[in-house]
């Protein structure tokens, strides 16, 4: 009974995606599969939108580096600060997640929009993505820092004679790697899929994959948009699944 | 190889002003093994952390190692060895990695490090377990790894926080004997925290009894047992039988004697193997509570009356 239910739910969730992917390889969706299958739409998508895929991957990578460099030390500092202010800050971390992406985007445009050509540079998108994903990294790392009796382990490292750099690199980081990996996975997936904010931040010069996808649905034949979905699935789902598996293995 | 540690007028207050430790001066002689003994919250762990450099004394307090003021030195620069409660082994390192950590951070060359780790593995009877993950060790093995890790850099002061706290009773006694033998060979100044008086007496050649942030008595286990400074110390390090007023005695000061002058009625008896522990209701004016005495052989049944003689030299006059 539960297996049937699971299958129905899975079909409900995945069905539309599969249908869309299928539409991407039919010559004419309105005539149905009888009109024949083709890879022409996929080729067309590649020609038109390959740069959005490249930008999305590059953006996700840069966003990951930024959130790691900012998030891990910040989480450590927060976890080690006993003050009420630190607890309040922790509570406020969810705020950028709750604020609609469009509002954040408008704010960023107001602040940076008139600063030279920054508006059409990809780093403008990066700022938005880092703002949006940093809380997720912080939360994941904070959770890891709170577990694992890390404070005692650090004291033990100090008693062994380790200075701050030695114990941070040799004891703290290895023991929170599960949290860091979980955060990294979250940040990467969120950055690649982010649409709300990116739609407003992006320009024809700086178009990410999801924005390109919306663009293709809005301005091309349905089959082109569908082929894009197919490309997205083939390109991004396997690496994300692999990363998940890796993080589970290393996180143990 | 060992040093004299001195806490000079060291107090430790919480932010709200309450004292974890009242101003305390304690000397730990080179090569001695000292037990800091007391109930939880008595300030014994605070004292240990002050010595380690994991906590700083309030203004005016000083920590001296061999006469050198180390008060301002953080723990990593004091060159101590420490065994933590629950051991705090690094889960990301194997047994050898844990033991060698203190050498690694000091920049000891690999060959020398490997040799020293092997020596520590031998000393703590952990041969063959060097590459074991620490979460695959038994409680007793973990304790030995923690000890080996603390000892590997050859510290001149060894601090142990409830070293047997995480072990079951039977293992405790075996490891206690083992640690005693190890400390006797190393002759390293050792200070350990415990709430278990048997442990303190067995391992320490000095016992410091603490309560509510104050040192009540410091002395050899024998002295603390035989001449406790007050009732609390007397009760904490053993059993006291009240004889009325400020007069007390240890269970072994009472013996059955038909010509004796004291009487009591047996309430209950507990067979403990080598001896039987008797609880009596004293029939002496002014004596409060129950008396305890340990007898070999057969013992009177509950409800029967016993006549006891008291070794008058063993009477303790203890203020409240």
Short mmCIF file of N, CA and C in Angstrom, two decimals, chain B residues 39-149:
data_model
loop_
_atom_site.label_atom_id
_atom_site.label_comp_id
_atom_site.label_asym_id
_atom_site.label_seq_id
_atom_site.Cartn_x
_atom_site.Cartn_y
_atom_site.Cartn_z
N UNK B 39 32.75 17.17 46.75
CA UNK B 39 31.51 16.96 46.01
C UNK B 39 31.46 17.90 44.80
N UNK B 40 30.52 17.66 43.90
CA UNK B 40 30.48 18.52 42.72
C UNK B 40 30.15 19.95 43.14
N UNK B 41 30.80 20.89 42.46
CA UNK B 41 30.59 22.30 42.79
C UNK B 41 31.48 22.79 43.91
N UNK B 42 32.47 21.99 44.34
CA UNK B 42 33.31 22.39 45.47
C UNK B 42 34.48 23.24 45.02
N UNK B 43 34.72 23.34 43.71
CA UNK B 43 35.81 24.18 43.21
C UNK B 43 37.03 23.38 42.78
N UNK B 44 36.93 22.05 42.82
CA UNK B 44 38.11 21.25 42.49
C UNK B 44 38.47 21.33 41.01
N UNK B 45 37.45 21.30 40.14
CA UNK B 45 37.74 21.42 38.71
C UNK B 45 38.25 22.81 38.37
N UNK B 46 37.68 23.83 39.03
CA UNK B 46 38.18 25.19 38.84
C UNK B 46 39.65 25.27 39.21
N UNK B 47 40.02 24.66 40.32
CA UNK B 47 41.42 24.66 40.75
C UNK B 47 42.31 24.04 39.68
N UNK B 48 41.84 22.91 39.13
CA UNK B 48 42.62 22.22 38.09
C UNK B 48 42.76 23.10 36.85
N UNK B 49 41.66 23.77 36.49
CA UNK B 49 41.70 24.61 35.28
C UNK B 49 42.59 25.83 35.48
N UNK B 50 42.67 26.32 36.70
CA UNK B 50 43.59 27.43 36.99
C UNK B 50 45.04 26.98 36.80
N UNK B 51 45.33 25.78 37.28
CA UNK B 51 46.68 25.23 37.12
C UNK B 51 47.01 25.01 35.65
N UNK B 52 45.99 24.55 34.91
CA UNK B 52 46.21 24.24 33.49
C UNK B 52 46.38 25.51 32.67
N UNK B 53 45.72 26.58 33.09
CA UNK B 53 45.72 27.79 32.28
C UNK B 53 44.49 27.85 31.40
N UNK B 54 43.52 26.99 31.67
CA UNK B 54 42.25 27.03 30.93
C UNK B 54 41.31 28.05 31.56
N UNK B 55 41.65 28.50 32.76
CA UNK B 55 40.92 29.59 33.41
C UNK B 55 41.93 30.49 34.07
N UNK B 56 41.59 31.77 34.19
CA UNK B 56 42.49 32.73 34.80
C UNK B 56 42.00 33.07 36.21
N UNK B 57 42.91 33.19 37.17
CA UNK B 57 42.48 33.58 38.52
C UNK B 57 42.05 35.06 38.52
N UNK B 58 41.23 35.44 39.49
CA UNK B 58 40.88 36.85 39.66
C UNK B 58 42.17 37.63 39.96
N UNK B 59 42.08 38.94 39.78
CA UNK B 59 43.25 39.78 40.02
C UNK B 59 43.83 39.50 41.41
N UNK B 60 45.15 39.43 41.51
CA UNK B 60 45.79 39.17 42.80
C UNK B 60 46.28 37.75 42.91
N UNK B 61 45.66 36.83 42.16
CA UNK B 61 46.07 35.44 42.22
C UNK B 61 47.23 35.17 41.28
N UNK B 62 48.12 34.28 41.68
CA UNK B 62 49.25 33.94 40.82
C UNK B 62 49.42 32.43 40.75
N UNK B 63 49.86 31.95 39.59
CA UNK B 63 50.20 30.54 39.44
C UNK B 63 51.69 30.47 39.17
N UNK B 64 52.41 29.68 39.95
CA UNK B 64 53.86 29.60 39.79
C UNK B 64 54.29 28.16 39.55
N UNK B 65 55.11 27.97 38.53
CA UNK B 65 55.73 26.66 38.27
C UNK B 65 57.21 26.80 38.59
N UNK B 66 57.69 26.08 39.59
CA UNK B 66 59.08 26.18 40.01
C UNK B 66 59.48 27.63 40.25
N UNK B 67 58.59 28.39 40.84
CA UNK B 67 58.90 29.77 41.18
C UNK B 67 58.70 30.77 40.05
N UNK B 68 58.47 30.27 38.83
CA UNK B 68 58.26 31.18 37.71
C UNK B 68 56.77 31.48 37.57
N UNK B 69 56.46 32.76 37.43
CA UNK B 69 55.05 33.16 37.31
C UNK B 69 54.52 32.79 35.92
N UNK B 70 53.55 31.89 35.86
CA UNK B 70 52.98 31.48 34.57
C UNK B 70 51.52 31.95 34.45
N UNK B 71 51.10 32.82 35.36
CA UNK B 71 49.69 33.23 35.40
C UNK B 71 49.21 33.72 34.04
N UNK B 72 50.06 34.49 33.35
CA UNK B 72 49.65 35.07 32.07
C UNK B 72 49.78 34.13 30.89
N UNK B 73 50.38 32.97 31.11
CA UNK B 73 50.59 32.04 30.00
C UNK B 73 49.32 31.24 29.72
N UNK B 74 48.86 31.20 28.46
CA UNK B 74 47.72 30.34 28.15
C UNK B 74 48.13 28.87 28.20
N UNK B 75 47.15 28.02 28.25
CA UNK B 75 47.40 26.58 28.45
C UNK B 75 48.40 26.02 27.44
N UNK B 76 48.30 26.47 26.17
CA UNK B 76 49.16 25.85 25.16
C UNK B 76 50.64 26.17 25.36
N UNK B 77 50.92 27.18 26.21
CA UNK B 77 52.32 27.53 26.42
C UNK B 77 52.83 27.09 27.80
N UNK B 78 51.99 26.36 28.55
CA UNK B 78 52.44 25.97 29.89
C UNK B 78 53.18 24.65 29.92
N UNK B 79 53.12 23.91 28.81
CA UNK B 79 53.86 22.65 28.76
C UNK B 79 53.35 21.60 29.72
N UNK B 80 52.04 21.59 29.93
CA UNK B 80 51.46 20.60 30.83
C UNK B 80 50.89 19.44 30.02
N UNK B 81 50.58 18.34 30.71
CA UNK B 81 49.83 17.26 30.08
C UNK B 81 48.49 17.19 30.78
N UNK B 82 47.42 16.99 30.02
CA UNK B 82 46.11 16.98 30.68
C UNK B 82 45.23 15.86 30.13
N UNK B 83 44.56 15.18 31.04
CA UNK B 83 43.57 14.17 30.66
C UNK B 83 42.20 14.73 31.03
N UNK B 84 41.32 14.82 30.04
CA UNK B 84 40.03 15.44 30.26
C UNK B 84 38.99 14.41 30.68
N UNK B 85 37.96 14.92 31.35
CA UNK B 85 36.82 14.08 31.66
C UNK B 85 36.25 13.60 30.33
N UNK B 86 35.91 12.36 30.20
CA UNK B 86 35.45 11.78 28.93
C UNK B 86 36.53 11.80 27.85
N UNK B 87 37.73 12.19 28.23
CA UNK B 87 38.96 12.03 27.44
C UNK B 87 39.15 12.96 26.26
N UNK B 88 38.07 13.46 25.63
CA UNK B 88 38.20 14.41 24.52
C UNK B 88 39.24 13.96 23.50
N UNK B 89 39.16 12.70 23.08
CA UNK B 89 40.06 12.24 22.01
C UNK B 89 39.59 12.83 20.68
N UNK B 90 40.55 13.07 19.77
CA UNK B 90 40.19 13.64 18.47
C UNK B 90 39.61 12.56 17.57
N UNK B 91 38.33 12.65 17.22
CA UNK B 91 37.73 11.57 16.43
C UNK B 91 38.30 11.48 15.01
N UNK B 92 38.91 12.59 14.54
CA UNK B 92 39.43 12.57 13.17
C UNK B 92 40.84 11.98 13.10
N UNK B 93 41.37 11.53 14.24
CA UNK B 93 42.71 10.95 14.23
C UNK B 93 42.65 9.56 14.84
N UNK B 94 43.52 8.68 14.37
CA UNK B 94 43.56 7.35 14.97
C UNK B 94 44.34 7.42 16.29
N UNK B 95 44.51 6.26 16.91
CA UNK B 95 45.14 6.22 18.23
C UNK B 95 46.53 6.86 18.19
N UNK B 96 47.34 6.45 17.22
CA UNK B 96 48.70 6.99 17.11
C UNK B 96 48.65 8.49 16.82
N UNK B 97 47.69 8.89 15.99
CA UNK B 97 47.54 10.31 15.66
C UNK B 97 47.20 11.14 16.88
N UNK B 98 46.37 10.60 17.74
CA UNK B 98 46.04 11.29 18.99
C UNK B 98 47.26 11.41 19.89
N UNK B 99 47.96 10.30 20.05
CA UNK B 99 49.10 10.28 20.97
C UNK B 99 50.20 11.21 20.46
N UNK B 100 50.37 11.24 19.13
CA UNK B 100 51.46 12.04 18.57
C UNK B 100 51.13 13.51 18.38
N UNK B 101 49.87 13.89 18.67
CA UNK B 101 49.45 15.27 18.36
C UNK B 101 50.31 16.34 19.05
N UNK B 102 50.57 16.15 20.32
CA UNK B 102 51.36 17.12 21.07
C UNK B 102 52.78 17.26 20.51
N UNK B 103 53.31 16.18 19.95
CA UNK B 103 54.65 16.22 19.37
C UNK B 103 54.58 16.91 18.01
N UNK B 104 53.50 16.60 17.29
CA UNK B 104 53.31 17.18 15.95
C UNK B 104 53.26 18.70 16.03
N UNK B 105 52.44 19.23 16.94
CA UNK B 105 52.30 20.69 17.01
C UNK B 105 53.57 21.36 17.54
N UNK B 106 54.44 20.57 18.17
CA UNK B 106 55.72 21.13 18.62
C UNK B 106 56.77 21.02 17.53
N UNK B 107 56.41 20.42 16.39
CA UNK B 107 57.35 20.33 15.28
C UNK B 107 58.41 19.27 15.46
N UNK B 108 58.12 18.24 16.25
CA UNK B 108 59.07 17.13 16.42
C UNK B 108 59.16 16.35 15.11
N UNK B 109 60.36 16.05 14.63
CA UNK B 109 60.51 15.33 13.35
C UNK B 109 59.78 13.98 13.39
N UNK B 110 59.34 13.55 12.20
CA UNK B 110 58.48 12.38 12.10
C UNK B 110 59.10 11.12 12.72
N UNK B 111 60.37 10.88 12.43
CA UNK B 111 61.02 9.65 12.91
C UNK B 111 61.01 9.61 14.44
N UNK B 112 61.36 10.74 15.03
CA UNK B 112 61.41 10.83 16.48
C UNK B 112 60.01 10.66 17.07
N UNK B 113 59.04 11.26 16.35
CA UNK B 113 57.65 11.20 16.78
C UNK B 113 57.16 9.76 16.79
N UNK B 114 57.44 9.05 15.70
CA UNK B 114 57.00 7.65 15.58
C UNK B 114 57.58 6.81 16.71
N UNK B 115 58.85 7.04 17.00
CA UNK B 115 59.50 6.28 18.06
C UNK B 115 58.85 6.57 19.42
N UNK B 116 58.57 7.86 19.66
CA UNK B 116 57.98 8.26 20.93
C UNK B 116 56.55 7.70 21.06
N UNK B 117 55.80 7.74 19.96
CA UNK B 117 54.44 7.19 19.99
C UNK B 117 54.48 5.70 20.30
N UNK B 118 55.43 5.00 19.67
CA UNK B 118 55.56 3.55 19.91
C UNK B 118 55.87 3.30 21.39
N UNK B 119 56.73 4.15 21.94
CA UNK B 119 57.09 4.02 23.35
C UNK B 119 55.87 4.24 24.25
N UNK B 120 55.07 5.25 23.91
CA UNK B 120 53.87 5.53 24.69
C UNK B 120 52.85 4.40 24.57
N UNK B 121 52.73 3.84 23.36
CA UNK B 121 51.80 2.72 23.15
C UNK B 121 52.21 1.55 24.05
N UNK B 122 53.52 1.34 24.15
CA UNK B 122 54.02 0.24 24.97
C UNK B 122 53.74 0.53 26.45
N UNK B 123 54.07 1.76 26.85
CA UNK B 123 53.92 2.16 28.25
C UNK B 123 52.46 2.03 28.73
N UNK B 124 51.53 2.33 27.83
CA UNK B 124 50.12 2.28 28.23
C UNK B 124 49.44 0.99 27.75
N UNK B 125 50.25 0.02 27.35
CA UNK B 125 49.76 -1.29 26.92
C UNK B 125 48.72 -1.18 25.81
N UNK B 126 49.05 -0.38 24.79
CA UNK B 126 48.14 -0.23 23.65
C UNK B 126 48.81 -0.72 22.37
N UNK B 127 49.86 -1.55 22.52
CA UNK B 127 50.57 -2.03 21.33
C UNK B 127 49.59 -2.65 20.35
N UNK B 128 49.81 -2.37 19.07
CA UNK B 128 48.97 -2.97 18.04
C UNK B 128 47.70 -2.20 17.77
N UNK B 129 47.41 -1.19 18.60
CA UNK B 129 46.16 -0.44 18.41
C UNK B 129 46.41 0.93 17.77
N UNK B 130 47.65 1.18 17.37
CA UNK B 130 48.03 2.50 16.85
C UNK B 130 47.15 2.99 15.72
N UNK B 131 46.69 2.08 14.87
CA UNK B 131 45.91 2.53 13.71
C UNK B 131 44.41 2.35 13.90
N UNK B 132 44.01 2.05 15.11
CA UNK B 132 42.60 1.89 15.42
C UNK B 132 41.93 3.27 15.48
N UNK B 133 40.70 3.35 14.99
CA UNK B 133 39.92 4.59 15.17
C UNK B 133 39.54 4.71 16.65
N UNK B 134 39.49 5.95 17.16
CA UNK B 134 39.23 6.06 18.61
C UNK B 134 37.81 5.65 18.98
N UNK B 135 36.88 5.70 18.01
CA UNK B 135 35.51 5.28 18.37
C UNK B 135 35.37 3.76 18.38
N UNK B 136 36.46 3.06 18.07
CA UNK B 136 36.41 1.60 18.14
C UNK B 136 37.09 1.07 19.40
N UNK B 137 37.37 1.97 20.34
CA UNK B 137 38.07 1.56 21.56
C UNK B 137 37.11 1.39 22.72
N UNK B 138 37.51 0.55 23.68
CA UNK B 138 36.72 0.41 24.91
C UNK B 138 37.01 1.60 25.81
N UNK B 139 36.20 1.76 26.84
CA UNK B 139 36.38 2.87 27.76
C UNK B 139 37.78 2.90 28.38
N UNK B 140 38.26 1.74 28.78
CA UNK B 140 39.57 1.67 29.40
C UNK B 140 40.68 2.03 28.42
N UNK B 141 40.52 1.59 27.17
CA UNK B 141 41.51 1.91 26.15
C UNK B 141 41.53 3.40 25.85
N UNK B 142 40.33 3.99 25.81
CA UNK B 142 40.25 5.43 25.56
C UNK B 142 41.01 6.19 26.64
N UNK B 143 40.80 5.77 27.88
CA UNK B 143 41.47 6.44 28.98
C UNK B 143 42.98 6.35 28.83
N UNK B 144 43.45 5.19 28.39
CA UNK B 144 44.90 5.01 28.24
C UNK B 144 45.43 5.85 27.07
N UNK B 145 44.63 5.98 26.01
CA UNK B 145 45.05 6.83 24.89
C UNK B 145 45.15 8.28 25.37
N UNK B 146 44.16 8.71 26.15
CA UNK B 146 44.17 10.08 26.66
C UNK B 146 45.41 10.31 27.53
N UNK B 147 45.74 9.31 28.32
CA UNK B 147 46.91 9.42 29.19
C UNK B 147 48.19 9.46 28.35
N UNK B 148 48.26 8.57 27.35
CA UNK B 148 49.44 8.53 26.48
C UNK B 148 49.59 9.85 25.73
N UNK B 149 48.47 10.43 25.28
CA UNK B 149 48.52 11.69 24.55
C UNK B 149 49.06 12.81 25.46
#
